[in-house]
Amino acid sequence: MVDFNSVLEAQARISNYIHRTPVMSSVSINEMFGCELYFKCENLQKVGAFKARGACNAVFSLTDKQAALGVCTHSSGNHAQALAYAAKIRGIPCTIVIPHTAPSIKINGVRGYGAEIEFCEPSLADREEALQRVVERTGSHVVLPFNDERVIAGQGTAALELMEQVQNLDVIIAPVGGGGLLSGTLLSIHGANSVILCYGAEPEAADDALRSIRAGSIQPSIQPQTIADGLLTSLGTLTFPIIQQYVTDIVTASEPNIIAAMRIIMERVKLVVEPSGAVPLAAIMQNNAHFLGKRVGVIISGGNVDVSRLPFAATE
Amino acid sequence: MVDFNSVLEAQARISNYIHRTPVMSSVSINEMFGCELYFKCENLQKVGAFKARGACNAVFSLTDKQAALGVCTHSSGNHAQALAYAAKIRGIPCTIVIPHTAPSIKINGVRGYGAEIEFCEPSLADREEALQRVVERTGSHVVLPFNDERVIAGQGTAALELMEQVQNLDVIIAPVGGGGLLSGTLLSIHGANSVILCYGAEPEAADDALRSIRAGSIQPSIQPQTIADGLLTSLGTLTFPIIQQYVTDIVTASEPNIIAAMRIIMERVKLVVEPSGAVPLAAIMQNNAHFLGKRVGVIISGGNVDVSRLPFAATE
């Protein structure tokens, strides 16, 4: 079972392969929102996202015999690059199942780390079938993007670092899609016997975590449409119970607020952030009363965005 | 006379008011250019640019009696915000002479720090005349953007930090406009008895430093046109002799290379950088042979750019 010890073990296991990312703050943003915000910059992480943590923990948890057959997953997002990166560092084969409709920038990113690509149709059923074929052909080991205990433990190391870097936080807020980062963060806070409150932040347009917590069971989002493309997935069977047990609450953000928060981070903190990474600040904007006067750790999950097509670009 | 001791004194004087900015690197950029690049992130400095260093050193060098009358300058760039910031921290009045044609974002930036604005016509003669009127009216103290020993000494502290943060650098490269940053950097390197080479980087379209070094006397650029709007000014009477004495050479970058370098920094280092701040990387790209296999400190001078109008934005 994944618990605080798993996070501590992950921290020791992956420390040579990931960055201890910096924490940044901005006086002007603090004035804007009436709280002290500490941005944990996982956009400056290897592969540009916190996903490097979970993928490295999974890959370096394998025995040499397991590892020799390689690893695989289906993803067109940051997890794909993260697993390819971890496999490259360990020197083992990696196969990524990607829908043939994925943007070429994502495909090239994965190829850049030396992984093999297996194309599939864009439905979940096709992805899973293609992944199964890869496993049967190669014997390689599946590392799912969030519903995997080693991945959850790895993602939890970001909050562990944040609590070391900033003392006396009142609140931590992390984005929630499949829930790997949020559940890992909750294990870290709870395990450190901390009284820090913890919110998950998600787009209004993909509010399955909010609905799941309210309902007491997993309520998937059906074909959600949001600019925060890292948060389209719904909670998993491993992440939901942890979130249900420990989370303070889920807060949401509208699409315009996500875009506005992204721009504020770029203008004031001078960091490139992907839409999903701006969702926590957008949720603070939209639910300001929860955070007023507090010391808030904000996990900026990633920075992988096409900078030539920013959503607030002037159109003339 | 400004020398290495001035830089050391500046470091002690301003350390409470500025950030010790981080140094970042990128494996993929290193592979791209065949050298090890260490980015000194002055875009993460107070006011988003190294200019906070020089302005703070000048403002905190004043006696209480001098300071009470306030400070003033003419600038529509980062120095204006930097002086306004330094004056706010010291709690003294500040007046900035700005051409009425300056973008409102710059004017609002200065007002945000509580400085007074005095508008003038956009010519240099008009600026100087308007500044003179401010001095006569208020008795306030002029802090010029680069041709000021206290400013030069303050800017030199960035390289001092960089040499502490990264051991065994072979080269440091800094952008050169008026030469405040470059001359301060040279004083730091020389004063530390270092064998580190030092290049100034400037746009081809505003290559007055290159021409001045070649000619042995100040050769101003006449109405230069470059996207690197922080590097339009020409060397000054205080900065030129220091640069002439110590610089290894001046290297230049074309406009397309400046834009490409800006994009690379945003995509790979996830940092927002203004065009002037990307000029050193652009010059490394364009003069690659000088840097091959070397450990190179690259001063990213600032990050104040309109992120809604990036020069590589898709136009459809």
XYZ file of C-alpha atoms in Angstrom:
632
model
C 0.000 0.000 0.000
C 1.282 3.470 -0.833
C 1.889 5.652 2.224
C 4.235 8.298 3.621
C 7.093 5.811 3.748
C 6.676 5.191 0.046
C 7.139 8.929 -0.548
C 10.279 9.024 1.629
C 11.667 6.007 -0.231
C 10.846 7.655 -3.540
C 12.691 10.807 -2.503
C 15.869 8.833 -1.795
C 15.474 6.744 -4.957
C 14.995 9.569 -7.467
C 17.102 12.389 -6.021
C 19.950 11.865 -8.492
C 17.669 11.991 -11.518
C 15.407 14.948 -10.847
C 15.816 18.615 -9.943
C 15.101 19.961 -6.496
C 13.059 22.740 -8.106
C 13.168 26.271 -6.725
C 10.338 28.072 -4.941
C 9.530 31.578 -6.173
C 7.313 34.380 -4.999
C 6.140 37.758 -6.243
C 5.312 40.750 -4.081
C 2.886 42.072 -6.690
C 0.967 38.789 -6.963
C 0.753 38.614 -3.174
C -0.739 42.110 -3.114
C -3.126 41.157 -5.888
C -4.554 38.156 -4.008
C -4.090 39.169 -0.374
C -2.018 36.150 0.602
C 1.586 34.945 0.531
C 2.041 32.589 -2.397
C 5.060 30.290 -2.738
C 5.298 28.791 -6.214
C 6.915 25.351 -6.343
C 8.338 25.446 -9.863
C 7.814 21.987 -11.339
C 7.783 23.648 -14.757
C 11.559 23.808 -14.167
C 11.632 20.054 -13.459
C 13.245 17.551 -15.870
C 10.974 17.160 -18.956
C 9.247 20.381 -17.852
C 6.792 18.777 -15.421
C 6.446 17.003 -12.045
C 5.744 13.780 -13.965
C 9.512 13.101 -14.021
C 9.254 12.295 -10.306
C 6.679 9.502 -10.553
C 8.158 8.025 -13.712
C 11.659 7.897 -12.216
C 10.350 6.316 -9.042
C 8.525 3.615 -11.018
C 11.439 2.901 -13.369
C 14.055 2.775 -10.609
C 11.798 0.549 -8.469
C 12.112 -2.251 -11.021
C 14.562 -5.104 -10.513
C 17.298 -5.354 -13.129
C 15.531 -8.362 -14.599
C 12.215 -6.544 -14.887
C 13.877 -3.414 -16.202
C 15.753 -5.263 -18.942
C 12.465 -5.916 -20.781
C 11.680 -2.210 -20.810
C 8.708 -0.062 -19.851
C 5.649 1.185 -21.707
C 2.590 3.381 -21.266
C -0.154 5.106 -23.183
C -0.094 8.859 -22.970
C 0.287 11.846 -25.233
C 1.110 14.181 -22.388
C 3.904 14.889 -19.936
C 3.878 11.335 -18.533
C 4.988 10.009 -21.920
C 8.063 12.241 -21.970
C 8.704 11.542 -18.299
C 8.695 7.767 -18.769
C 10.895 8.068 -21.861
C 13.314 10.237 -19.842
C 13.418 7.810 -16.901
C 13.983 4.835 -19.218
C 16.773 6.677 -21.014
C 18.506 7.434 -17.710
C 18.219 3.802 -16.657
C 19.287 2.669 -20.139
C 16.274 0.452 -20.853
C 13.809 0.259 -23.755
C 10.618 2.332 -23.646
C 7.525 2.190 -25.844
C 4.853 4.874 -25.795
C 1.384 4.304 -27.269
C 0.217 7.616 -28.736
C -2.929 8.425 -30.737
C -1.954 9.227 -34.324
C -3.850 12.504 -33.854
C -1.369 13.787 -31.238
C 0.524 16.986 -32.141
C 3.920 16.329 -33.699
C 5.610 18.407 -30.959
C 4.563 15.759 -28.405
C 5.673 12.878 -30.618
C 9.055 14.513 -31.270
C 9.476 15.196 -27.554
C 9.125 11.500 -26.780
C 11.375 10.476 -29.686
C 13.956 12.965 -28.440
C 14.417 10.772 -25.370
C 14.906 7.705 -27.557
C 11.556 5.982 -26.927
C 9.696 3.913 -29.524
C 6.300 5.156 -30.626
C 3.310 2.862 -31.226
C 0.473 4.730 -32.889
C -3.179 3.953 -32.135
C -6.665 5.349 -32.710
C -7.570 8.147 -30.295
C -10.127 6.245 -28.149
C -9.294 4.894 -24.688
C -10.246 1.362 -25.766
C -7.835 1.531 -28.720
C -5.053 2.900 -26.525
C -5.452 0.090 -24.016
C -5.605 -2.563 -26.719
C -2.462 -1.173 -28.362
C -0.683 -1.104 -25.013
C -1.681 -4.722 -24.395
C -0.164 -5.705 -27.742
C 3.088 -3.941 -26.798
C 3.211 -5.849 -23.514
C 2.582 -9.184 -25.238
C 5.214 -8.503 -27.876
C 7.992 -7.129 -25.671
C 7.240 -8.313 -22.139
C 7.752 -4.715 -21.048
C 6.371 -3.316 -17.824
C 3.396 -0.909 -17.827
C 3.759 2.359 -15.899
C 0.373 4.075 -15.857
C 0.261 7.885 -15.617
C -1.388 8.147 -12.173
C -3.159 4.988 -11.036
C 0.118 3.400 -9.910
C 1.415 3.415 -6.348
C 5.023 4.089 -7.370
C 3.902 7.045 -9.475
C 1.776 8.475 -6.636
C 4.707 8.133 -4.215
C 7.051 9.841 -6.675
C 4.708 12.787 -7.228
C 4.447 13.220 -3.453
C 8.113 14.224 -3.290
C 7.337 17.690 -4.696
C 5.308 18.620 -1.597
C 7.954 17.075 0.657
C 10.537 19.442 -0.829
C 8.149 22.394 -0.685
C 7.583 21.870 3.055
C 11.350 21.749 3.568
C 11.866 24.899 1.502
C 9.104 27.044 3.039
C 8.352 26.878 6.759
C 4.935 27.369 8.322
C 2.754 27.030 5.276
C -0.966 27.208 6.059
C -2.171 25.679 2.804
C -0.875 23.744 -0.208
C -2.816 23.742 -3.471
C -2.104 21.346 -6.348
C -3.870 20.724 -9.655
C -5.933 17.545 -9.923
C -6.547 15.523 -13.090
C -6.075 11.801 -12.506
C -5.037 12.664 -8.968
C -1.455 11.357 -8.868
C 0.050 14.666 -7.794
C -2.756 15.536 -5.362
C -2.828 12.129 -3.665
C 0.972 12.096 -3.331
C 0.864 15.619 -1.919
C -1.768 14.560 0.633
C 0.325 11.567 1.730
C 3.294 13.903 2.253
C 1.346 16.439 4.296
C -0.425 13.824 6.412
C 2.730 11.776 6.892
C 4.671 14.801 8.084
C 2.013 15.161 10.815
C 1.306 18.564 9.434
C -1.762 20.728 9.995
C -1.341 22.243 6.537
C -4.653 22.335 4.661
C -4.618 20.938 1.140
C -6.844 21.877 -1.784
C -7.062 20.253 -5.203
C -7.637 22.687 -8.068
C -9.364 21.702 -11.284
C -11.061 23.360 -14.263
C -14.822 23.908 -13.853
C -15.084 22.258 -17.238
C -13.461 19.043 -15.923
C -14.748 19.009 -12.347
C -14.865 15.252 -11.797
C -12.810 15.452 -8.599
C -15.226 17.938 -7.054
C -18.231 15.828 -8.058
C -16.542 12.625 -6.908
C -15.753 14.028 -3.455
C -19.321 15.349 -3.118
C -20.842 12.046 -4.272
C -18.499 9.785 -2.316
C -17.650 7.749 -5.424
C -15.718 8.260 -8.662
C -17.730 10.423 -11.069
C -15.824 10.604 -14.342
C -15.878 13.616 -16.654
C -17.293 12.684 -20.044
C -15.266 14.261 -22.868
C -14.405 17.418 -20.933
C -13.301 20.469 -22.940
C -10.730 22.675 -21.232
C -7.562 24.473 -22.176
C -5.911 22.687 -19.230
C -5.097 19.626 -21.300
C -3.172 17.942 -18.501
C -6.311 17.731 -16.356
C -8.728 15.969 -18.708
C -8.481 12.589 -17.008
C -10.689 11.509 -14.101
C -9.662 10.165 -10.691
C -8.491 6.559 -10.479
C -9.218 3.736 -8.066
C -5.939 4.300 -6.203
C -5.993 8.094 -6.118
C -9.656 8.662 -5.210
C -9.603 6.985 -1.750
C -6.511 8.956 -0.681
C -8.024 12.227 -1.855
C -11.380 11.385 -0.249
C -9.691 10.667 3.076
C -7.347 13.653 3.341
C -8.266 16.527 1.026
C -9.572 19.766 2.558
C -11.668 20.470 -0.517
C -11.616 20.762 -4.291
C -11.771 24.276 -5.774
C -12.403 25.069 -9.417
C -11.445 27.679 -11.992
C -13.193 28.971 -15.109
C -11.448 28.954 -18.466
C -10.981 32.770 -18.524
C -9.447 32.632 -15.042
C -7.061 29.861 -16.096
C -5.890 31.988 -19.024
C -5.593 35.083 -16.823
C -3.577 33.176 -14.195
C -1.253 31.824 -16.875
C -0.587 35.345 -18.060
C -0.017 36.660 -14.515
C 2.587 33.951 -13.853
C 4.379 34.742 -17.106
C 4.288 38.509 -16.543
C 5.061 38.663 -12.836
C 7.093 35.530 -12.073
C 8.679 35.414 -15.567
C 7.997 31.692 -15.803
C 6.557 29.802 -18.751
C 3.631 27.785 -17.429
C 1.227 25.436 -19.199
C -2.517 25.984 -18.685
C -2.811 23.064 -16.221
C 0.002 24.558 -14.159
C -1.899 27.829 -13.836
C -5.101 26.198 -12.560
C -4.153 26.480 -8.845
C -3.557 30.243 -9.110
C -6.773 30.562 -11.132
C -8.639 28.719 -8.371
C -7.117 31.020 -5.743
C -8.356 33.956 -7.819
C -11.831 32.466 -8.038
C -12.100 31.246 -4.428
C -10.114 34.005 -2.797
C -11.764 33.853 0.655
C -10.196 30.457 1.451
C -6.705 31.861 1.008
C -6.834 35.439 2.348
C -3.993 36.187 4.743
C -2.611 32.653 4.411
C 0.826 31.313 3.504
C 0.050 29.172 0.484
C 2.280 26.709 -1.355
C 1.220 26.539 -5.014
C 2.457 23.655 -7.130
C 3.071 24.839 -10.696
C 2.839 21.450 -12.331
C 4.450 22.050 -15.716
C 5.615 24.411 -18.436
C 5.074 22.471 -21.648
C 3.084 24.811 -23.828
C 3.456 26.014 -27.418
C 4.822 29.513 -26.787
C 3.946 30.539 -30.342
C 0.239 29.982 -29.587
C -0.383 31.421 -26.149
C -4.105 31.797 -25.436
C -3.808 35.485 -24.581
C -1.813 36.445 -27.690
C -2.968 39.615 -29.416
C -4.923 38.733 -32.524
C -4.400 41.683 -34.784
C 37.087 55.847 -9.658
C 34.955 52.748 -10.065
C 36.901 49.528 -9.496
C 36.570 46.043 -8.034
C 36.259 47.455 -4.528
C 33.275 49.497 -5.658
C 31.616 46.268 -6.793
C 32.343 44.556 -3.469
C 30.956 47.549 -1.589
C 27.892 47.534 -3.825
C 27.306 43.856 -3.090
C 27.250 44.515 0.650
C 25.119 47.653 0.244
C 22.336 46.180 -1.903
C 22.109 42.573 -0.713
C 18.971 43.204 1.366
C 17.104 44.799 -1.518
C 17.797 42.522 -4.463
C 17.500 38.817 -5.213
C 20.493 36.523 -5.430
C 19.096 35.178 -8.707
C 19.372 31.491 -9.562
C 21.564 29.970 -12.269
C 19.861 27.514 -14.608
C 21.008 25.166 -17.311
C 19.470 22.920 -19.940
C 20.922 19.664 -21.207
C 19.174 20.073 -24.554
C 20.500 23.615 -25.101
C 23.999 22.426 -24.214
C 23.716 19.675 -26.838
C 22.375 22.179 -29.352
C 25.368 24.539 -28.981
C 28.168 22.172 -27.993
C 29.036 23.962 -24.765
C 27.937 24.120 -21.138
C 25.772 27.186 -20.640
C 24.930 28.561 -17.200
C 22.137 31.124 -17.355
C 22.309 33.812 -14.663
C 18.621 34.653 -14.387
C 18.396 38.413 -13.946
C 14.931 38.221 -15.512
C 14.000 36.873 -12.066
C 15.570 39.931 -10.409
C 13.474 42.619 -8.682
C 11.667 44.699 -11.386
C 12.470 41.873 -13.819
C 15.968 43.054 -14.763
C 19.559 43.480 -13.505
C 18.937 47.247 -13.451
C 17.657 46.886 -9.863
C 21.259 46.299 -8.791
C 22.723 49.546 -10.097
C 19.733 51.658 -9.082
C 19.785 50.286 -5.529
C 23.510 50.884 -5.249
C 23.127 54.499 -6.392
C 20.129 55.234 -4.159
C 21.632 53.637 -1.051
C 24.967 55.431 -1.648
C 23.281 58.787 -1.014
C 23.534 60.504 2.357
C 20.233 60.953 4.183
C 20.362 64.649 3.354
C 20.892 64.008 -0.368
C 18.305 61.267 -0.416
C 15.632 63.424 1.199
C 15.386 65.539 -1.949
C 14.704 62.473 -4.042
C 16.129 60.971 -7.228
C 15.310 61.350 -10.908
C 16.276 60.024 -14.320
C 15.164 59.904 -17.917
C 14.361 56.454 -19.217
C 11.437 54.527 -20.580
C 13.076 51.184 -19.944
C 14.042 48.934 -17.075
C 16.206 51.588 -15.403
C 13.110 53.719 -14.838
C 11.354 50.950 -12.946
C 14.553 50.043 -11.134
C 15.103 53.592 -9.865
C 11.446 53.876 -8.856
C 11.776 50.573 -6.966
C 14.981 51.624 -5.185
C 13.472 54.983 -4.189
C 10.345 53.274 -2.874
C 12.456 50.931 -0.733
C 14.430 53.861 0.662
C 11.228 55.871 1.080
C 12.295 58.902 -0.942
C 10.669 60.781 -3.855
C 11.431 59.729 -7.423
C 10.669 61.470 -10.718
C 11.034 59.763 -14.086
C 11.162 61.709 -17.344
C 9.448 59.604 -20.006
C 8.636 60.425 -23.643
C 4.855 60.759 -24.027
C 5.153 58.166 -26.806
C 6.218 55.398 -24.374
C 3.883 52.396 -24.120
C 1.398 52.678 -21.265
C 2.657 49.379 -19.802
C 6.015 51.068 -19.071
C 4.374 54.161 -17.608
C 2.119 52.066 -15.386
C 5.079 49.974 -14.266
C 6.854 53.089 -12.992
C 3.686 54.482 -11.389
C 3.192 51.121 -9.686
C 6.315 51.842 -7.652
C 4.963 55.247 -6.671
C 7.233 57.427 -8.834
C 6.130 60.704 -10.420
C 6.106 60.893 -14.201
C 7.266 63.941 -16.163
C 6.387 63.611 -19.831
C 8.617 64.988 -22.587
C 9.056 64.862 -26.355
C 10.840 61.712 -27.551
C 14.176 63.288 -28.549
C 17.285 63.011 -26.379
C 17.615 66.801 -26.203
C 14.040 67.105 -24.932
C 14.597 64.377 -22.383
C 17.698 66.072 -21.013
C 16.018 69.448 -20.887
C 13.020 67.994 -19.059
C 15.321 66.256 -16.597
C 17.171 69.508 -15.978
C 13.866 71.209 -15.153
C 13.035 68.455 -12.661
C 16.413 68.921 -10.965
C 15.957 72.692 -10.744
C 12.440 72.364 -9.365
C 13.015 69.590 -6.814
C 16.738 69.552 -6.103
C 16.586 65.804 -6.678
C 19.630 63.745 -7.548
C 20.134 62.385 -11.100
C 20.887 58.672 -11.458
C 21.758 57.999 -15.094
C 21.037 54.550 -16.560
C 24.652 53.463 -17.201
C 27.137 56.328 -17.285
C 27.320 56.479 -13.497
C 30.014 54.818 -11.374
C 27.575 53.649 -8.702
C 25.370 52.087 -11.354
C 28.325 50.319 -13.016
C 29.464 48.956 -9.649
C 25.951 47.721 -8.849
C 25.589 45.925 -12.180
C 28.929 44.207 -11.560
C 27.446 42.294 -8.641
C 25.592 39.923 -10.986
C 28.873 38.487 -12.315
C 30.274 38.345 -8.781
C 27.372 36.102 -7.771
C 27.651 34.048 -10.951
C 31.332 33.280 -10.258
C 30.396 32.208 -6.726
C 27.545 30.034 -7.999
C 29.400 28.273 -10.841
C 33.024 27.238 -10.463
C 35.576 27.114 -13.266
C 33.782 29.134 -15.882
C 35.813 29.659 -19.052
C 33.761 32.542 -20.409
C 31.102 35.037 -19.345
C 28.926 36.745 -21.934
C 26.716 39.745 -21.195
C 24.592 41.988 -23.401
C 25.943 45.459 -24.131
C 23.884 48.591 -24.765
C 25.182 51.573 -22.801
C 27.721 49.222 -21.251
C 26.812 49.418 -17.560
C 26.352 45.672 -17.175
C 29.334 44.738 -19.344
C 31.754 47.162 -17.682
C 30.620 46.069 -14.196
C 31.026 42.446 -15.242
C 34.561 43.136 -16.499
C 35.522 44.847 -13.232
C 34.273 41.802 -11.323
C 36.159 39.292 -13.456
C 39.383 41.310 -13.490
C 39.148 42.128 -9.785
C 38.705 38.486 -8.867
C 42.034 37.830 -10.642
C 40.195 35.507 -12.914
C 41.294 34.180 -16.284
C 37.665 34.004 -17.415
C 37.223 35.492 -20.877
C 34.428 38.017 -21.271
C 32.420 38.837 -24.372
C 29.890 41.594 -24.879
C 26.912 40.637 -27.053
C 24.957 43.155 -29.086
C 22.519 43.226 -32.013
C 24.143 43.566 -35.444
C 21.639 46.362 -35.976
C 23.042 48.311 -32.992
C 26.712 47.355 -33.150
C 28.197 50.542 -31.712
C 30.241 48.645 -29.105
C 31.878 46.490 -31.767
C 32.661 49.528 -33.919
C 33.875 51.531 -30.916
C 36.291 48.804 -29.819
C 37.577 48.415 -33.384
C 37.983 52.193 -33.828
C 39.425 52.868 -30.382
C 36.872 55.604 -29.690
C 33.138 55.841 -29.020
C 31.183 55.325 -32.257
C 27.513 55.860 -31.519
C 24.694 54.056 -33.313
C 22.443 56.509 -35.118
C 18.768 55.621 -34.643
C 19.354 51.866 -34.551
C 16.370 49.591 -35.241
C 16.366 46.325 -33.321
C 13.862 44.229 -31.433
C 16.336 44.309 -28.521
C 14.961 47.589 -27.212
C 17.170 47.538 -24.109
C 20.312 47.762 -26.252
C 19.566 50.832 -28.360
C 21.874 53.158 -26.436
C 25.553 53.623 -27.222
C 28.556 53.302 -24.901
C 29.246 56.115 -22.463
C 32.384 57.954 -21.408
C 32.665 55.902 -18.214
C 31.795 52.491 -19.646
C 33.835 52.622 -22.862
C 37.328 52.825 -21.280
C 36.619 49.851 -18.967
C 35.293 47.782 -21.859
C 38.177 48.812 -24.091
C 40.700 47.777 -21.438
C 39.287 44.412 -20.401
C 36.831 42.946 -22.913
C 37.860 39.843 -24.863
C 35.711 40.898 -27.812
C 32.270 42.009 -28.886
C 30.102 39.460 -30.720
C 26.883 40.270 -32.540
C 23.568 38.644 -33.355
C 21.112 39.097 -36.211
C 17.461 39.898 -35.558
C 16.265 36.377 -36.585
C 18.818 34.817 -34.229
C 17.703 37.060 -31.356
C 14.101 35.944 -31.887
C 15.154 32.283 -32.186
C 17.230 32.481 -28.990
C 14.324 34.068 -27.147
C 12.106 31.193 -28.173
C 14.701 28.566 -27.205
C 15.017 30.059 -23.711
C 11.247 30.088 -23.281
C 10.797 26.546 -24.610
C 13.760 24.842 -22.989
C 14.492 26.818 -19.814
C 10.821 27.792 -19.301
C 11.842 31.377 -18.593
C 10.239 34.524 -19.955
C 13.048 36.603 -21.449
C 12.978 39.969 -23.185
C 14.706 40.289 -26.580
C 17.759 42.051 -25.094
C 18.142 39.211 -22.603
C 18.301 36.681 -25.421
C 21.071 38.502 -27.315
C 23.946 36.636 -25.589
C 22.516 33.227 -26.535
C 21.839 34.524 -30.047
C 25.467 35.648 -30.292
C 26.639 32.216 -29.085
C 24.507 30.683 -31.826
C 25.990 33.008 -34.429
C 29.635 32.839 -33.244
C 29.619 29.253 -32.074
C 33.335 28.543 -32.559
C 34.337 30.866 -29.684
C 32.267 28.862 -27.228
C 32.577 25.212 -28.316
C 33.453 22.914 -25.426
C 33.555 25.829 -22.971
C 31.818 26.457 -19.665
C 29.972 29.692 -20.367
C 28.143 31.983 -17.955
C 25.325 33.769 -19.822
C 23.719 36.792 -18.209
C 20.013 36.892 -19.057
C 19.514 40.572 -18.433
C 15.747 40.862 -18.140
C 12.269 39.461 -18.700
C 10.122 42.515 -19.317
C 8.325 41.763 -22.542
C 4.688 41.919 -23.615
C 3.824 38.202 -23.537
C 0.732 38.827 -25.641
C 2.928 40.025 -28.527
C 5.848 37.622 -28.698
C 7.777 37.994 -31.961
C 7.449 34.308 -32.842
C 3.693 34.093 -32.251
C 1.762 32.216 -34.913
C -0.038 34.673 -37.133
C -3.018 32.718 -38.358
